[in-house]
Coordinates of C-alpha atoms and ligand atoms in Angstrom, one line a residue:
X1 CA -6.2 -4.3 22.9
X2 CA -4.2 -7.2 23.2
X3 CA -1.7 -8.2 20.8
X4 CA -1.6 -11.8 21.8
X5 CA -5.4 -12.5 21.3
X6 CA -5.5 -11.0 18.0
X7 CA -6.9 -12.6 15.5
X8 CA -5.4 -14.9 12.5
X9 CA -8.6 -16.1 9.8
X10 CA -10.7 -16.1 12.4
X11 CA -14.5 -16.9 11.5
X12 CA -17.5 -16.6 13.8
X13 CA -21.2 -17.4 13.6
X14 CA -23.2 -14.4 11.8
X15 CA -25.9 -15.2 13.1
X16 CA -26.9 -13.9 17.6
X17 CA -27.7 -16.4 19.0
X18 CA -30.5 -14.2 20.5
X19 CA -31.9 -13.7 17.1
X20 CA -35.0 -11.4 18.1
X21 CA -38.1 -12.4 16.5
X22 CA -38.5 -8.5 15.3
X23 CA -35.4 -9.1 13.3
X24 CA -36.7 -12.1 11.3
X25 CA -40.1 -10.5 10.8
X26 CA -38.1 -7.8 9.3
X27 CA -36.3 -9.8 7.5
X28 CA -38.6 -12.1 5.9
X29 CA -40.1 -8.8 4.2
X30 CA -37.0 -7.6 3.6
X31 CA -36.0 -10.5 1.5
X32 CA -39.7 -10.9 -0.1
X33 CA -39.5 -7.0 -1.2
X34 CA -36.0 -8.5 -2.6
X35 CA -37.0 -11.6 -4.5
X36 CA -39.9 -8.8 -6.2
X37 CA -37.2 -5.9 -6.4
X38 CA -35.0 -8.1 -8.3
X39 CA -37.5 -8.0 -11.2
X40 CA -37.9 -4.8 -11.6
X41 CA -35.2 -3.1 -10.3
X42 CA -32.8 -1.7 -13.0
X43 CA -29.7 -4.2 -14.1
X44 CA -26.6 -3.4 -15.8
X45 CA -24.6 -5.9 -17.2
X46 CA -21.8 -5.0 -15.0
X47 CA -17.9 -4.9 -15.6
X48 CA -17.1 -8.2 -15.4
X49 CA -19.6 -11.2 -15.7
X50 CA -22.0 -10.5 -13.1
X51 CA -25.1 -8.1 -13.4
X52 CA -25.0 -5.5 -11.5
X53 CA -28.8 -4.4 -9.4
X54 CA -29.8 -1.0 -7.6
X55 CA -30.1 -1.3 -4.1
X56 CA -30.7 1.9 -2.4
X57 CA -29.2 3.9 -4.9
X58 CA -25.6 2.0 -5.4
X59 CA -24.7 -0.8 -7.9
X60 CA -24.6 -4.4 -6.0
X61 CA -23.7 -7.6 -7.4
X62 CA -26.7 -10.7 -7.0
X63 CA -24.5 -12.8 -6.9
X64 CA -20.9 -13.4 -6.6
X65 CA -18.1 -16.1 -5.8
X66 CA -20.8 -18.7 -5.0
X67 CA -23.0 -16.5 -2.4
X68 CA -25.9 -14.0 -3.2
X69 CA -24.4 -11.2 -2.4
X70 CA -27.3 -9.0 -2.2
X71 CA -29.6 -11.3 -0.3
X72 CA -26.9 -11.9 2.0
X73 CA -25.8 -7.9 2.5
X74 CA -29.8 -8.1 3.5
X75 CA -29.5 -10.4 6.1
X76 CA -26.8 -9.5 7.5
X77 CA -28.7 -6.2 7.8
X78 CA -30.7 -7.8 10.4
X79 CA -28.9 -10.3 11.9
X80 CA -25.2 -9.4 12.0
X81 CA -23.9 -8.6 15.4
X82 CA -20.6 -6.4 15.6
X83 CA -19.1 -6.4 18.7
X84 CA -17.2 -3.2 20.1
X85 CA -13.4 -4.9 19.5
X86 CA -14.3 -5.6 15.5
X87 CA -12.3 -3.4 13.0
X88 CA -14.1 -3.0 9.7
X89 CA -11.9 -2.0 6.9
X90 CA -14.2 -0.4 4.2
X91 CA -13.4 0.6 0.6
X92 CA -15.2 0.7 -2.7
X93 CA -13.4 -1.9 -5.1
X94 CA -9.7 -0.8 -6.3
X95 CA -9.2 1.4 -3.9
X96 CA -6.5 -0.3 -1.9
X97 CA -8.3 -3.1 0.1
X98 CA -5.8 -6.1 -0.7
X99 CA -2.8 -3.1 0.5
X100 CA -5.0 -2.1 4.2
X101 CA -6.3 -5.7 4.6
X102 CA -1.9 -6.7 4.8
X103 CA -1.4 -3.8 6.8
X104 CA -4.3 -3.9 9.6
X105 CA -3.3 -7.6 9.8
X106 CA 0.3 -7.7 9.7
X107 CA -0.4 -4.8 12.3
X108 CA -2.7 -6.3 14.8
X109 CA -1.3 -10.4 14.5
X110 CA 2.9 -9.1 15.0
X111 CA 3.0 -10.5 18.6
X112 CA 1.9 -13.6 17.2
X113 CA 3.9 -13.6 14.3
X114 CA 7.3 -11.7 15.8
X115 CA 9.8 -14.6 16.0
X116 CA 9.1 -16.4 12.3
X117 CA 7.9 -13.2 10.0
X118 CA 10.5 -14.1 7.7
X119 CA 9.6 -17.7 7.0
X120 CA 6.0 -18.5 7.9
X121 CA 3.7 -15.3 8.5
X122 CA 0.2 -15.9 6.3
X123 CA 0.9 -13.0 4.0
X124 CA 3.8 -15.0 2.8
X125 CA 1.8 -17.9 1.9
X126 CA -2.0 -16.7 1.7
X127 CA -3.5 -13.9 -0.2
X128 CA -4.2 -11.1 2.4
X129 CA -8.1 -11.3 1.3
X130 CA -7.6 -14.8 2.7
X131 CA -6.4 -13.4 5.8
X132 CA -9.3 -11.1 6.2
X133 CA -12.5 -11.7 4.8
X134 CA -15.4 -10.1 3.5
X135 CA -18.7 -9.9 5.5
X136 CA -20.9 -9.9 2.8
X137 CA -19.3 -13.0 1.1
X138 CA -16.4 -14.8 2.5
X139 CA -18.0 -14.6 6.0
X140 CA -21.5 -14.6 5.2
X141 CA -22.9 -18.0 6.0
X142 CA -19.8 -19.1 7.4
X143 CA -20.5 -20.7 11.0
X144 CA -16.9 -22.0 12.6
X145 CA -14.1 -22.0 9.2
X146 CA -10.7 -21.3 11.5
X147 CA -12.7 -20.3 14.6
X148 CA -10.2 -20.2 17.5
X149 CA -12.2 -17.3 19.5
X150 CA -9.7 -14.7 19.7
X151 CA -10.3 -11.2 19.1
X152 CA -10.6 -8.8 17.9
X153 CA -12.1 -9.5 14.4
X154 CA -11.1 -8.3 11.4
X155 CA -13.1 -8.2 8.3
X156 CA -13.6 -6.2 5.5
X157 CA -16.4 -5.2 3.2
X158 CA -17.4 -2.8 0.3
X159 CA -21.0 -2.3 1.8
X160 CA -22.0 1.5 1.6
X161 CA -22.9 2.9 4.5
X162 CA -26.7 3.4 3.7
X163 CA -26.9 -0.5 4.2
X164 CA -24.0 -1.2 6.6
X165 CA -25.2 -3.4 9.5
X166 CA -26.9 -1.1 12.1
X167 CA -25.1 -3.0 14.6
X168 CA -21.7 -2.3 13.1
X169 CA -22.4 1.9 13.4
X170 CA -24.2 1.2 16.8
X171 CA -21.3 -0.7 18.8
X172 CA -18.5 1.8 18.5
X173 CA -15.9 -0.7 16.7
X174 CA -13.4 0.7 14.8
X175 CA -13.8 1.3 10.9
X176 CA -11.0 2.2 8.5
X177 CA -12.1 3.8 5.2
X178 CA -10.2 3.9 2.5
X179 CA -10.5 5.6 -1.0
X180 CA -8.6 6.8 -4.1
X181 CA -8.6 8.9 -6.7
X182 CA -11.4 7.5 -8.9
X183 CA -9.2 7.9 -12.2
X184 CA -7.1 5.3 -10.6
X185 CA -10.2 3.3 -9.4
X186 CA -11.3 3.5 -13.3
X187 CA -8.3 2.4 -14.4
X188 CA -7.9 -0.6 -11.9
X189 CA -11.1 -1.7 -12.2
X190 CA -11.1 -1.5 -16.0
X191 CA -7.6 -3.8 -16.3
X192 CA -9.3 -5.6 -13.3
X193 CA -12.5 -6.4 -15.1
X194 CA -11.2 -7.3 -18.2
X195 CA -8.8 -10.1 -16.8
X196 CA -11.3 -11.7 -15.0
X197 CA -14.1 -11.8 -18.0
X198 CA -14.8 -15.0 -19.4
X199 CA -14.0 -16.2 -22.8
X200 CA -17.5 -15.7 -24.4
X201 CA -17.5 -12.1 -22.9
X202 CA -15.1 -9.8 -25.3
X203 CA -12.7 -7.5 -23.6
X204 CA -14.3 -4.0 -22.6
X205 CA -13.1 -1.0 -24.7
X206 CA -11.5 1.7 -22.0
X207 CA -14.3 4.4 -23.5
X208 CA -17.4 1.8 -22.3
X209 CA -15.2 1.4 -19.2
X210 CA -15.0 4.8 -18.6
X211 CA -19.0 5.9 -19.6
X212 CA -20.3 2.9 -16.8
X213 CA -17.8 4.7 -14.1
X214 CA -19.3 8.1 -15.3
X215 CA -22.6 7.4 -14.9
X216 CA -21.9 5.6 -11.5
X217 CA -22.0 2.1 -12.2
X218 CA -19.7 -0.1 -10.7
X219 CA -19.6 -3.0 -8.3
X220 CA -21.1 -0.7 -4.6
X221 CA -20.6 2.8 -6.3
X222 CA -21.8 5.7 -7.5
X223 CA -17.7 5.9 -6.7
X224 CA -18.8 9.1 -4.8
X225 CA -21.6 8.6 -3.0
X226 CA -19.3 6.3 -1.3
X227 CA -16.9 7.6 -0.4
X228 CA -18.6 10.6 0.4
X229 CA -21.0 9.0 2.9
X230 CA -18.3 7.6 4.6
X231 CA -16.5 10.7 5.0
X232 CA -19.4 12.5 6.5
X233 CA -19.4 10.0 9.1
X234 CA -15.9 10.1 9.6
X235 CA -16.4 13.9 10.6
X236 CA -19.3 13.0 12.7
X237 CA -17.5 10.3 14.7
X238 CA -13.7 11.1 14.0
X239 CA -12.8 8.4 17.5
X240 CA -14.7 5.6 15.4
X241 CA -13.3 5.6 11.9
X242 CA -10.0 6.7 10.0
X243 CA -10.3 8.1 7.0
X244 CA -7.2 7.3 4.2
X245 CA -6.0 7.7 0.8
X246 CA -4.6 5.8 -1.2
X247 CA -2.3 8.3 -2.2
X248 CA -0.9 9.8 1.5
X249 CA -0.3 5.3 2.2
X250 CA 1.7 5.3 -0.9
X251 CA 3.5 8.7 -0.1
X252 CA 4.1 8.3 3.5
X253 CA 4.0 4.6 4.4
X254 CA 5.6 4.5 7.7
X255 CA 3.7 7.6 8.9
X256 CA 0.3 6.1 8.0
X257 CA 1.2 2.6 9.2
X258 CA 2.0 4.4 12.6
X259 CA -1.1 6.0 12.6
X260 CA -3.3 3.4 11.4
X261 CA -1.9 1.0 14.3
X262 CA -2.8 4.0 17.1
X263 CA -5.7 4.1 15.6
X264 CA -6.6 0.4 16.0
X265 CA -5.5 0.4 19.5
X266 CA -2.2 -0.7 19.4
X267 CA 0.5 1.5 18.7
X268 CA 3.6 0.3 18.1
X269 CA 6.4 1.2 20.9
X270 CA 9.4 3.4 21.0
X271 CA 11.2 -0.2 21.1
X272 CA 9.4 -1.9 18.4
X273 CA 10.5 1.4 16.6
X274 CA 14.0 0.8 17.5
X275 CA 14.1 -2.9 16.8
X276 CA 12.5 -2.0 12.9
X277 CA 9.1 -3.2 13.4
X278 CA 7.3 -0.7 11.5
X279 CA 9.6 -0.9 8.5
X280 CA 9.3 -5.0 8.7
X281 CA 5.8 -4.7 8.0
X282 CA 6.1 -1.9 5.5
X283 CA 8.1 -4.0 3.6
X284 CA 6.5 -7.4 4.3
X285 CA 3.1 -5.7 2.7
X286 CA 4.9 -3.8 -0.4
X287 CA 3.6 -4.3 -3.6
X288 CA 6.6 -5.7 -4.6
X289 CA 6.9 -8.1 -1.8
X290 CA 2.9 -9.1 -1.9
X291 CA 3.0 -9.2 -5.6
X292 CA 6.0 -11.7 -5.8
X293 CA 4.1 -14.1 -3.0
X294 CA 0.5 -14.3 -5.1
X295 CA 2.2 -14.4 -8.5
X296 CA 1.1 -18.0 -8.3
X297 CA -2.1 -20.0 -7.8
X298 CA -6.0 -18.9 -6.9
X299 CA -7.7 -17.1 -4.7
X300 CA -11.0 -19.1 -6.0
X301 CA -11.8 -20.8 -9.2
X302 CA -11.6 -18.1 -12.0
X303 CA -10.0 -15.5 -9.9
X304 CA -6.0 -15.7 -9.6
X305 CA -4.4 -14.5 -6.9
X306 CA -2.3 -12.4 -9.3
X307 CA -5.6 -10.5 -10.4
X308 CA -5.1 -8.2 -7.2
X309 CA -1.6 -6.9 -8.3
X310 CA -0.9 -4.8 -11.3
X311 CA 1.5 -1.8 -11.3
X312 CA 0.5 -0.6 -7.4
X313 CA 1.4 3.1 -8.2
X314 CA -0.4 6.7 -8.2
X315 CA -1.7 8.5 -11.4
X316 CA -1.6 5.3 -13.9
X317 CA -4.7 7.2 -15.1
X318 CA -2.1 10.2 -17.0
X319 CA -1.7 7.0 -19.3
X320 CA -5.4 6.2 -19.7
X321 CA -7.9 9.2 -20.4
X322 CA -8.1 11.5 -22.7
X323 CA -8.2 15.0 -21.9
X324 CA -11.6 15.6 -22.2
X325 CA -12.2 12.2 -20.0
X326 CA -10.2 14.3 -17.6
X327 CA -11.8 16.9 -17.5
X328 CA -15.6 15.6 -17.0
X329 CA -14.2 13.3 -14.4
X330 CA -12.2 16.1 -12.6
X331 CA -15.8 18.3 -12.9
X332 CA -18.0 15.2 -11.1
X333 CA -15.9 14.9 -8.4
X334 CA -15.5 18.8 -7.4
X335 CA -19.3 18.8 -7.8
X336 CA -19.9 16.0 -5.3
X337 CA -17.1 17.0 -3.4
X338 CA -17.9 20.2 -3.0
X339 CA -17.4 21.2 0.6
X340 CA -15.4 18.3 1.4
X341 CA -11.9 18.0 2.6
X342 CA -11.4 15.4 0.1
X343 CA -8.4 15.6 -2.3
X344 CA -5.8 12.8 -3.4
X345 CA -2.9 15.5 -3.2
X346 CA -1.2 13.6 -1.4
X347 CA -0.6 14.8 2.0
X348 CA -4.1 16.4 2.2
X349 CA -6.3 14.8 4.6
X350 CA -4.4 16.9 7.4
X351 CA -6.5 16.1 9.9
X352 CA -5.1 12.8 9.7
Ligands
LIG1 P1 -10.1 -5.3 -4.7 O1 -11.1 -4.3 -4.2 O2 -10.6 -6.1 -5.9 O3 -9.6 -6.1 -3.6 P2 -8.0 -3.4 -4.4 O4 -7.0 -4.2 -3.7 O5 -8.8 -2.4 -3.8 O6 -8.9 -4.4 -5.3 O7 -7.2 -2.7 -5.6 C1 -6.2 -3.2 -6.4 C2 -5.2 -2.1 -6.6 O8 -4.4 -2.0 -5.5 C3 -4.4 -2.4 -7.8 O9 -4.1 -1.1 -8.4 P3 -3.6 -0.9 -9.9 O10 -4.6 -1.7 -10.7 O11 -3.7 0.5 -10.1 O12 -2.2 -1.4 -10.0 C4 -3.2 -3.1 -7.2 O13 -2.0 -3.1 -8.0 C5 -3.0 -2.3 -5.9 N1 -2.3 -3.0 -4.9 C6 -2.5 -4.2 -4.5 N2 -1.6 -4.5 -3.5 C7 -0.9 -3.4 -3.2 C8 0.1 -3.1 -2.3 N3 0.6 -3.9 -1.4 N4 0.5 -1.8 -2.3 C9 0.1 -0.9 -3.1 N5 -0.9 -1.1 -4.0 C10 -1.4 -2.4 -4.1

């Protein structure tokens, strides 16, 4: 990979150009079997304002931040065209995307950026979700925002993989997953949730918060059919897609930001190393930098940038659930997990 043609905001049509005619056929009754799914289906009236809908087993939002999310996950089902250079980072909500979405692009932009990091890179202006967008909403739709053609893209989405673009698993891009312990993910997304509710919506009490995550419901979850999915693929193509935790980023930064930029085909060199590269961008995507930088203004209307920053640390859930909370939790999770390599003891994932 090239460092100079990486890619800053960069935007591209979603749709081929090549569109097959199968594709729309399929599409057309995909979106008719939505219109009738939608009612019917079961609804929950979600976390924060939004109802939440079953697709395929897993929560999805209709729609969200001014794009029907569902309808357009759907589409781009059929008409979204990875290309072999994209990198996909992939989490469930509060699991660390704002933290990988700095990293992977402070990572792959640092050619671009090496000689004014300290005064004008994006993440010291822009929220790093501005820097790398979602696929199913900030990029859906989108036909030439920012284009200036270089590569490779990065974007970033909660899909699961039952309903991941085809094309995404068929072209061999690179995928980072990332996931964290989901009594931290409960916690986030409860503090999360409650911020961004609207006035006529009272605050959610932590035990409602904590029954919804229980029984599975929560923006893309079951939390671990998730992440579970993902890790099977993981194992099943181990060249395409790097598996993290939250936990082994926040215990050994500089490690994992090595690792993560071999794995997205650019490793950094013995003289980068020398010169402090890798620490530059630990630090310049640090909570307590990144924090500090969105403390002010909106990432959209309703959602402040300061939403996406709360205390940044490991096992905030001690001060949270109850025992017995604990305990069911803890059983779920060795239940579904059972088998799995999957732990948030931090330096666990070996294999990584
Ligand atoms: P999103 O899916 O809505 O984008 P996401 O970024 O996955 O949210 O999760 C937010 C969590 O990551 C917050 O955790 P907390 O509520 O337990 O504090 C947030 O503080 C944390 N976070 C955000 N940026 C960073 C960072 N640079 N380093 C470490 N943690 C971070």
């Amino acid at each position: 990979m090239s460092l100079n043609n990486a890619c800053s905001l960069s935007f591209a049509t979603v749709h081929s150009e090549n569109d097959h005619e199968d594709n729309t056929t399929n599409l057309n009754l995909a979106l008719d079997r939505y219109k009738d799914m939608l009612t019917t289906c079961p609804k929950d009236k979600g976390w924060v304002n939004e109802d939440l809908y079953i697709y395929k087993g897993f929560w999805h939002f209709n729609f969200l931040w001014g794009v029907f999310s569902l309808e357009a996950m759907m589409t781009l089902q059929h008409t979204f065209q990875a290309q072999p250079t994209d990198i996909y980072l992939i989490t469930l909500p509060k699991s660390g995307t704002t933290w990988i979405k700095a990293l992977a692009y402070a990572i792959v932009n640092r050619e671009r950026y090496k000689n004014n990091t300290l005064s004008s890179h994006p993440l010291l202006t822009y929220n790093p979700h501005k820097c790398v967008p979602f696929l199913e909403t900030e990029f859906f739709g989108k036909t030439s925002v920012y284009t200036d053609g270089c590569l490779p893209r990065l974007l970033a989405t909660h899909i699961p993989y039952s309903s991941l673009p085809q094309s995404i698993l068929d072209s061999g891009c690179r995928i980072v997953y990332m996931c964290r312990n989901p009594k931290d993910v409960l916690v986030s997304l409860f503090h999360f949730s409650n911020k961004l509710r609207d006035k006529s919506r009272c605050r959610m009490a932590f035990d409602e918060a904590f029954e919804m995550f229980r029984k599975g419901v929560m923006p893309y979850g079951p939390y671990w059919d998730h992440v579970k999915a993902y890790y099977n693929f993981s194992l099943e193509h181990p060249n395409n897609i790097l598996f993290l935790t939250y936990e082994d980023m926040k215990e050994n930064t500089v490690n994992k930001v090595k690792l993560l930029a071999e794995f997205l085909g650019c490793a950094f060199t013995k003289e980068e190393e020398a010169r402090g590269v890798v620490d530059e961008i630990v630090r310049l995507c640090s909570f307590e930098n990144l924090s500090e930088v969105n403390k002010h203004g909106d990432f959209r209307e309703g959602v402040p940038n300061d939403v996406f920053f709360r205390e940044g640390k490991v096992g905030d859930w001690r001060s949270h659930l109850t025992d017995e909370m604990t305990k069911v939790l803890n059983q779920i999770t060795t239940e579904k997990f059972h088998g799995l390599d999957i732990s948030f003891e931090v330096g666990s994932l070996e294999r990584n």
